[in-house]
Amino acid sequence: METLINGLHHVTALAGNTQRNVDYYTGILGLRLVKKTVNFDAPDVYHLYYGDETGSPGTIMTFFPYDGIPRGRKGIGQLTYTAFSVPVAGMQYWLDRLHQSNIPYSGPNKRFNETYVRFEDFDGMGIELVFTDEDSRTGWKNGSVPAEYAVRGFHTVTLNEQNPDRTIRLLTDSMQHTLVAEENGLYRFQAGKGGSGNFVDVLQSPDAIRALQGGGSVHHVAFSTDSDDTQLTIQEQLLSAGYQVTPVQDRNYFNSIYFREPGGVLFEVATNPPGFSVDESVAELGTALKLPAQYEARRAKVEAELPPIQVKQY
C-alpha cells in the first residue's frame, strides 16, 4: 500500500505578544526561527515558524501572534499538549533550565514506558518534553541549548476527545495510523515508520469541559505527505469517507488541505516540498520578512503594521 501519511508535519497555535513568543521558542526551547512571514488571510499578523536547522517536517511549531488576545481554555475538541523529543542525558539540564527560567512544570512523569515533563509557554499552551534516546534527529545545533541536549522535534500530540471512537476510525481507516499502545483511556497511534514525530495520542475525557480558542490554543495540526500526488489521493479518500475537505491551498513552503476530525480538531495534510529554503538560503532562514506574492505590492504598509522582532544571538 502506498504511504500517504508519514507522521506529523507541523503544529500551529495562537499566541499573544510577538516578542515574548520569539523569546520563548528560540530562547528557552532553543528552536530556530526558520521563517518570518504573515498570516496569508490577515497580513497584519505574523506567521512565525520554529524548528530545526532547515524546518524539517515533524519539527515545525508555528504561531499566529495577536497582541492582547485573551487566553484560551484547554478542553475537549482540542489538541491540548504538544510533546517534543529530547535526549535522556538532558533530563537534569532541562529541569534546571525550566527552574532557572521560572517556568513551573510537573513531573518527571511516566507514560507508555517513557519519561516526560509537562509545562506551558507564556500564553498557556501545553508543552511536554519526552526524554528518549530512540530519536536519531539532531535538532538545532546553534541555538540557546547545547547541541547534545537540543530539542529533536515533535514526539507526539495529544487530542482531547469526549468520545474518541470516530476519531480513531479516521486515523486508522483513512490516515494510515496503527494503534500501538493504550493505558488509562489514552490511545497511541503511529504513522509511517513510527517513533518520535510520527505519534498521535488520543485522550478520552468524557467529563471534561469544552475547549475555548484563544492565546495558547492550538489552531490546527498538520500531517506530512510526500508530494502533491499523495496529497490528492488522501484528499479523494477523505472526501469519499464523507469529510468536508478544502481545495488545495498554496502556502509557499508546502501545499495544504484542511478538514475537521469528528471531535472538532482542525486537521491539515501538508506536502513536504518545496520547504523553507525556496525563498532564502538555509544560512539565512528566518532573517527577512517573506511575503506571499499577493502582498508584495503592499510591503511597506505590511511592514509598518507589524511589530519589530529581535532574535537574540547565542
Tab-separated table of C-alpha atoms in Angstrom:
chain	number	residue	atom	x	y	z
A	1	MET	CA	0.000	0.000	0.000
A	2	GLU	CA	1.274	3.441	-0.917
A	3	THR	CA	2.332	5.585	2.025
A	4	LEU	CA	0.143	8.679	2.125
A	5	ILE	CA	0.691	9.951	5.668
A	6	ASN	CA	4.223	9.908	7.090
A	7	GLY	CA	3.568	11.406	10.517
A	8	LEU	CA	3.408	14.951	11.876
A	9	HIS	CA	4.359	17.931	9.730
A	10	HIS	CA	3.673	20.979	11.915
A	11	VAL	CA	1.513	22.335	14.719
A	12	THR	CA	0.083	25.874	14.537
A	13	ALA	CA	-1.105	27.797	17.590
A	14	LEU	CA	-2.289	31.246	18.646
A	15	ALA	CA	-0.066	33.467	20.776
A	16	GLY	CA	-0.153	36.851	22.433
A	17	ASN	CA	2.835	39.192	22.452
A	18	THR	CA	5.105	38.523	19.471
A	19	GLN	CA	8.466	39.180	21.108
A	20	ARG	CA	7.611	37.028	24.124
A	21	ASN	CA	6.738	34.217	21.727
A	22	VAL	CA	10.091	34.572	19.967
A	23	ASP	CA	11.924	34.706	23.292
A	24	TYR	CA	10.217	31.526	24.487
A	25	TYR	CA	10.705	29.310	21.458
A	26	THR	CA	14.187	30.473	20.442
A	27	GLY	CA	15.443	31.404	23.898
A	28	ILE	CA	14.003	28.832	26.285
A	29	LEU	CA	13.254	25.883	23.996
A	30	GLY	CA	16.207	26.637	21.733
A	31	LEU	CA	14.416	26.206	18.403
A	32	ARG	CA	15.423	28.075	15.275
A	33	LEU	CA	13.186	30.773	13.802
A	34	VAL	CA	13.137	29.327	10.287
A	35	LYS	CA	10.548	31.573	8.644
A	36	LYS	CA	9.155	35.017	9.329
A	37	THR	CA	6.096	35.620	7.183
A	38	VAL	CA	2.459	36.689	7.637
A	39	ASN	CA	-0.914	35.057	8.001
A	40	PHE	CA	-1.944	34.588	4.371
A	41	ASP	CA	-5.513	35.610	5.267
A	42	ALA	CA	-4.578	38.503	7.601
A	43	PRO	CA	-1.255	40.134	6.612
A	44	ASP	CA	-1.232	42.423	9.657
A	45	VAL	CA	-0.414	39.329	11.760
A	46	TYR	CA	2.857	37.410	11.667
A	47	HIS	CA	3.113	33.728	10.927
A	48	LEU	CA	6.272	32.551	12.692
A	49	TYR	CA	7.806	29.114	12.140
A	50	TYR	CA	10.243	27.446	14.537
A	51	GLY	CA	12.072	24.157	14.039
A	52	ASP	CA	15.410	22.505	13.380
A	53	GLU	CA	18.087	23.911	11.073
A	54	THR	CA	16.005	23.601	7.901
A	55	GLY	CA	12.485	23.398	9.334
A	56	SER	CA	12.173	19.683	8.605
A	57	PRO	CA	8.659	18.211	8.641
A	58	GLY	CA	7.980	16.911	12.127
A	59	THR	CA	9.927	19.713	13.839
A	60	ILE	CA	7.884	22.789	12.911
A	61	MET	CA	5.984	24.738	15.580
A	62	THR	CA	4.220	27.784	14.155
A	63	PHE	CA	2.295	30.722	15.626
A	64	PHE	CA	-0.107	33.497	14.770
A	65	PRO	CA	0.683	36.099	17.473
A	66	TYR	CA	-2.162	38.530	18.293
A	67	ASP	CA	-1.053	41.044	20.911
A	68	GLY	CA	-3.672	41.245	23.663
A	69	ILE	CA	-5.607	38.119	22.664
A	70	PRO	CA	-7.498	36.571	25.622
A	71	ARG	CA	-6.211	33.222	26.807
A	72	GLY	CA	-7.893	30.102	25.568
A	73	ARG	CA	-9.079	27.184	27.691
A	74	LYS	CA	-7.940	23.592	27.395
A	75	GLY	CA	-10.654	21.004	26.986
A	76	ILE	CA	-12.301	18.526	24.682
A	77	GLY	CA	-12.238	19.186	20.961
A	78	GLN	CA	-8.698	20.489	21.101
A	79	LEU	CA	-5.082	19.475	20.736
A	80	THR	CA	-4.063	20.158	24.336
A	81	TYR	CA	-0.387	19.121	24.563
A	82	THR	CA	2.442	19.169	22.043
A	83	ALA	CA	5.345	16.941	23.049
A	84	PHE	CA	8.932	17.429	21.890
A	85	SER	CA	11.689	14.818	21.954
A	86	VAL	CA	14.947	15.437	23.866
A	87	PRO	CA	17.791	13.072	24.820
A	88	VAL	CA	17.626	11.154	28.101
A	89	ALA	CA	21.007	12.588	29.126
A	90	GLY	CA	19.463	16.061	29.007
A	91	MET	CA	16.846	15.476	31.703
A	92	GLN	CA	18.609	17.279	34.533
A	93	TYR	CA	19.716	20.025	32.149
A	94	TRP	CA	16.112	20.681	31.147
A	95	LEU	CA	14.756	20.514	34.683
A	96	ASP	CA	17.369	23.068	35.744
A	97	ARG	CA	16.668	25.213	32.679
A	98	LEU	CA	12.933	25.334	33.363
A	99	HIS	CA	13.558	26.143	37.023
A	100	GLN	CA	16.039	28.907	36.184
A	101	SER	CA	13.562	30.341	33.659
A	102	ASN	CA	10.823	30.418	36.340
A	103	ILE	CA	8.644	28.007	34.360
A	104	PRO	CA	6.582	25.711	36.597
A	105	TYR	CA	6.459	22.102	35.460
A	106	SER	CA	5.000	18.806	36.563
A	107	GLY	CA	6.981	15.606	36.590
A	108	PRO	CA	9.019	13.776	35.657
A	109	ASN	CA	6.002	11.602	34.817
A	110	LYS	CA	5.653	8.188	33.176
A	111	ARG	CA	3.531	7.237	30.164
A	112	PHE	CA	3.902	4.273	27.811
A	113	ASN	CA	7.286	3.440	29.378
A	114	GLU	CA	8.598	6.909	28.607
A	115	THR	CA	9.505	9.778	30.939
A	116	TYR	CA	8.234	13.292	30.331
A	117	VAL	CA	7.696	16.671	31.957
A	118	ARG	CA	4.747	18.975	31.303
A	119	PHE	CA	4.558	22.777	31.378
A	120	GLU	CA	3.138	25.768	29.489
A	121	ASP	CA	4.506	28.601	27.387
A	122	PHE	CA	3.900	32.279	28.213
A	123	ASP	CA	0.392	32.076	26.716
A	124	GLY	CA	-0.628	28.828	28.406
A	125	MET	CA	-0.022	26.448	25.513
A	126	GLY	CA	0.575	22.908	26.759
A	127	ILE	CA	4.083	21.576	26.127
A	128	GLU	CA	5.814	18.345	27.056
A	129	LEU	CA	9.415	17.210	26.813
A	130	VAL	CA	9.784	13.458	26.327
A	131	PHE	CA	13.187	12.019	27.227
A	132	THR	CA	14.155	9.348	24.720
A	133	ASP	CA	17.283	8.031	23.032
A	134	GLU	CA	15.332	6.456	20.177
A	135	ASP	CA	15.185	9.692	18.160
A	136	SER	CA	18.119	9.984	15.745
A	137	ARG	CA	17.332	13.555	14.642
A	138	THR	CA	19.829	16.257	15.637
A	139	GLY	CA	17.712	19.355	16.248
A	140	TRP	CA	19.067	22.919	16.001
A	141	LYS	CA	22.736	22.884	16.940
A	142	ASN	CA	23.416	26.626	17.002
A	143	GLY	CA	20.697	27.861	19.325
A	144	SER	CA	20.490	28.627	23.018
A	145	VAL	CA	20.608	24.944	24.056
A	146	PRO	CA	23.790	22.842	23.751
A	147	ALA	CA	23.569	20.513	20.763
A	148	GLU	CA	23.727	17.374	22.903
A	149	TYR	CA	20.558	18.436	24.773
A	150	ALA	CA	18.691	20.187	21.958
A	151	VAL	CA	15.064	19.532	21.071
A	152	ARG	CA	14.993	16.972	18.253
A	153	GLY	CA	11.483	17.718	17.005
A	154	PHE	CA	7.987	16.554	17.846
A	155	HIS	CA	7.416	13.345	19.735
A	156	THR	CA	3.606	13.260	19.823
A	157	VAL	CA	0.497	15.409	20.154
A	158	THR	CA	-2.491	14.792	22.419
A	159	LEU	CA	-6.039	15.138	21.086
A	160	ASN	CA	-8.572	15.584	23.896
A	161	GLU	CA	-11.807	13.863	22.877
A	162	GLN	CA	-15.133	13.333	24.620
A	163	ASN	CA	-15.868	10.217	22.588
A	164	PRO	CA	-12.842	9.174	20.513
A	165	ASP	CA	-14.397	6.313	18.533
A	166	ARG	CA	-14.933	8.211	15.268
A	167	THR	CA	-11.576	9.990	15.568
A	168	ILE	CA	-9.902	6.611	15.995
A	169	ARG	CA	-11.685	5.291	12.895
A	170	LEU	CA	-10.487	8.316	10.925
A	171	LEU	CA	-6.883	7.771	11.996
A	172	THR	CA	-6.902	4.039	11.309
A	173	ASP	CA	-9.211	3.797	8.284
A	174	SER	CA	-8.323	6.910	6.264
A	175	MET	CA	-5.000	8.199	7.620
A	176	GLN	CA	-2.883	5.032	7.807
A	177	HIS	CA	-2.259	5.112	11.557
A	178	THR	CA	-1.920	1.986	13.696
A	179	LEU	CA	-2.850	1.628	17.362
A	180	VAL	CA	0.359	0.721	19.216
A	181	ALA	CA	-0.429	1.319	22.911
A	182	GLU	CA	-3.279	2.078	25.323
A	183	GLU	CA	-3.429	2.899	29.025
A	184	ASN	CA	-5.948	4.652	31.245
A	185	GLY	CA	-8.052	5.968	28.369
A	186	LEU	CA	-5.046	7.215	26.397
A	187	TYR	CA	-4.547	5.660	22.961
A	188	ARG	CA	-1.313	5.981	20.989
A	189	PHE	CA	-1.226	5.695	17.216
A	190	GLN	CA	1.730	5.745	14.879
A	191	ALA	CA	2.104	6.544	11.206
A	192	GLY	CA	4.794	5.564	8.744
A	193	LYS	CA	7.942	4.214	10.368
A	194	GLY	CA	6.723	5.178	13.850
A	195	GLY	CA	8.894	6.766	16.520
A	196	SER	CA	9.188	10.383	17.573
A	197	GLY	CA	7.348	12.736	15.253
A	198	ASN	CA	5.060	10.006	13.983
A	199	PHE	CA	2.836	9.505	17.033
A	200	VAL	CA	-0.642	10.820	17.814
A	201	ASP	CA	-2.160	10.312	21.267
A	202	VAL	CA	-5.940	10.365	21.718
A	203	LEU	CA	-7.196	11.001	25.254
A	204	GLN	CA	-10.738	10.001	26.160
A	205	SER	CA	-12.151	12.686	28.505
A	206	PRO	CA	-15.920	12.121	28.743
A	207	ASP	CA	-16.408	14.579	31.607
A	208	ALA	CA	-14.037	17.379	30.527
A	209	ILE	CA	-15.222	20.874	29.624
A	210	ARG	CA	-15.181	22.003	26.010
A	211	ALA	CA	-12.140	23.963	24.898
A	212	LEU	CA	-12.230	27.671	24.105
A	213	GLN	CA	-9.856	29.005	21.484
A	214	GLY	CA	-7.595	31.914	22.388
A	215	GLY	CA	-3.999	32.646	23.268
A	216	GLY	CA	-2.152	29.393	23.918
A	217	SER	CA	-4.646	27.328	21.888
A	218	VAL	CA	-3.604	25.106	19.018
A	219	HIS	CA	-5.275	26.215	15.796
A	220	HIS	CA	-4.525	23.061	13.815
A	221	VAL	CA	-2.214	20.077	13.474
A	222	ALA	CA	-0.717	19.166	10.112
A	223	PHE	CA	0.264	15.716	8.887
A	224	SER	CA	3.090	15.098	6.424
A	225	THR	CA	2.679	13.717	2.924
A	226	ASP	CA	5.396	13.265	0.305
A	227	SER	CA	4.020	15.036	-2.742
A	228	ASP	CA	1.137	16.778	-4.458
A	229	ASP	CA	0.064	13.422	-5.859
A	230	THR	CA	-0.124	11.714	-2.466
A	231	GLN	CA	-1.961	14.742	-1.109
A	232	LEU	CA	-4.599	14.492	-3.833
A	233	THR	CA	-5.001	10.784	-3.121
A	234	ILE	CA	-5.633	11.363	0.584
A	235	GLN	CA	-7.981	14.234	-0.317
A	236	GLU	CA	-10.030	11.880	-2.501
A	237	GLN	CA	-10.134	9.241	0.216
A	238	LEU	CA	-11.273	11.739	2.842
A	239	LEU	CA	-13.984	13.099	0.546
A	240	SER	CA	-15.166	9.554	-0.144
A	241	ALA	CA	-15.332	8.957	3.611
A	242	GLY	CA	-17.652	11.951	3.993
A	243	TYR	CA	-15.256	14.623	5.268
A	244	GLN	CA	-15.560	18.241	4.157
A	245	VAL	CA	-12.082	18.820	2.730
A	246	THR	CA	-10.852	22.139	1.327
A	247	PRO	CA	-9.320	22.551	-2.114
A	248	VAL	CA	-5.506	22.553	-2.155
A	249	GLN	CA	-4.079	25.776	-0.690
A	250	ASP	CA	-0.646	27.071	-1.744
A	251	ARG	CA	1.264	28.052	1.418
A	252	ASN	CA	4.530	28.846	-0.432
A	253	TYR	CA	6.553	26.320	1.593
A	254	PHE	CA	4.073	23.468	1.247
A	255	ASN	CA	0.619	22.813	-0.180
A	256	SER	CA	-2.226	22.150	2.235
A	257	ILE	CA	-5.688	20.690	2.566
A	258	TYR	CA	-7.821	21.114	5.705
A	259	PHE	CA	-10.739	19.341	7.356
A	260	ARG	CA	-12.172	18.841	10.849
A	261	GLU	CA	-11.893	15.500	12.520
A	262	PRO	CA	-15.055	14.211	14.254
A	263	GLY	CA	-14.082	15.601	17.660
A	264	GLY	CA	-13.617	19.113	16.290
A	265	VAL	CA	-9.837	19.443	15.927
A	266	LEU	CA	-8.761	21.067	12.653
A	267	PHE	CA	-6.520	18.719	10.661
A	268	GLU	CA	-4.250	19.640	7.767
A	269	VAL	CA	-2.329	17.462	5.354
A	270	ALA	CA	0.778	19.309	4.122
A	271	THR	CA	3.300	18.360	1.452
A	272	ASN	CA	6.962	18.066	2.401
A	273	PRO	CA	8.235	20.039	-0.618
A	274	PRO	CA	9.216	22.648	-1.517
A	275	GLY	CA	10.425	23.540	2.010
A	276	PHE	CA	11.625	26.734	3.642
A	277	SER	CA	14.754	27.302	1.565
A	278	VAL	CA	12.663	28.017	-1.523
A	279	ASP	CA	12.973	31.791	-0.952
A	280	GLU	CA	16.069	32.178	1.258
A	281	SER	CA	19.189	30.148	1.862
A	282	VAL	CA	19.436	27.744	4.787
A	283	ALA	CA	22.018	30.028	6.404
A	284	GLU	CA	19.610	32.993	6.216
A	285	LEU	CA	16.386	31.263	7.234
A	286	GLY	CA	14.145	33.436	9.392
A	287	THR	CA	16.169	36.620	8.989
A	288	ALA	CA	13.975	38.531	6.498
A	289	LEU	CA	10.233	39.098	6.294
A	290	LYS	CA	8.928	36.931	3.475
A	291	LEU	CA	5.564	37.823	1.952
A	292	PRO	CA	3.302	35.858	-0.356
A	293	ALA	CA	3.163	37.347	-3.836
A	294	GLN	CA	-0.249	38.959	-3.333
A	295	TYR	CA	1.129	41.218	-0.593
A	296	GLU	CA	4.454	42.264	-2.111
A	297	ALA	CA	2.967	45.449	-3.589
A	298	ARG	CA	1.876	46.399	-0.048
A	299	ARG	CA	5.184	45.503	1.624
A	300	ALA	CA	5.861	48.944	3.108
A	301	LYS	CA	2.404	49.091	4.681
A	302	VAL	CA	2.560	45.482	5.912
A	303	GLU	CA	5.989	46.002	7.493
A	304	ALA	CA	4.854	49.212	9.175
A	305	GLU	CA	1.920	47.418	10.849
A	306	LEU	CA	3.978	44.521	12.199
A	307	PRO	CA	5.920	44.849	15.478
A	308	PRO	CA	9.708	44.540	15.223
A	309	ILE	CA	11.203	41.182	16.213
A	310	GLN	CA	14.603	40.555	17.734
A	311	VAL	CA	16.100	37.068	17.877
A	312	LYS	CA	18.910	37.026	20.422
A	313	GLN	CA	22.231	35.608	19.299
A	314	TYR	CA	23.667	32.803	21.436
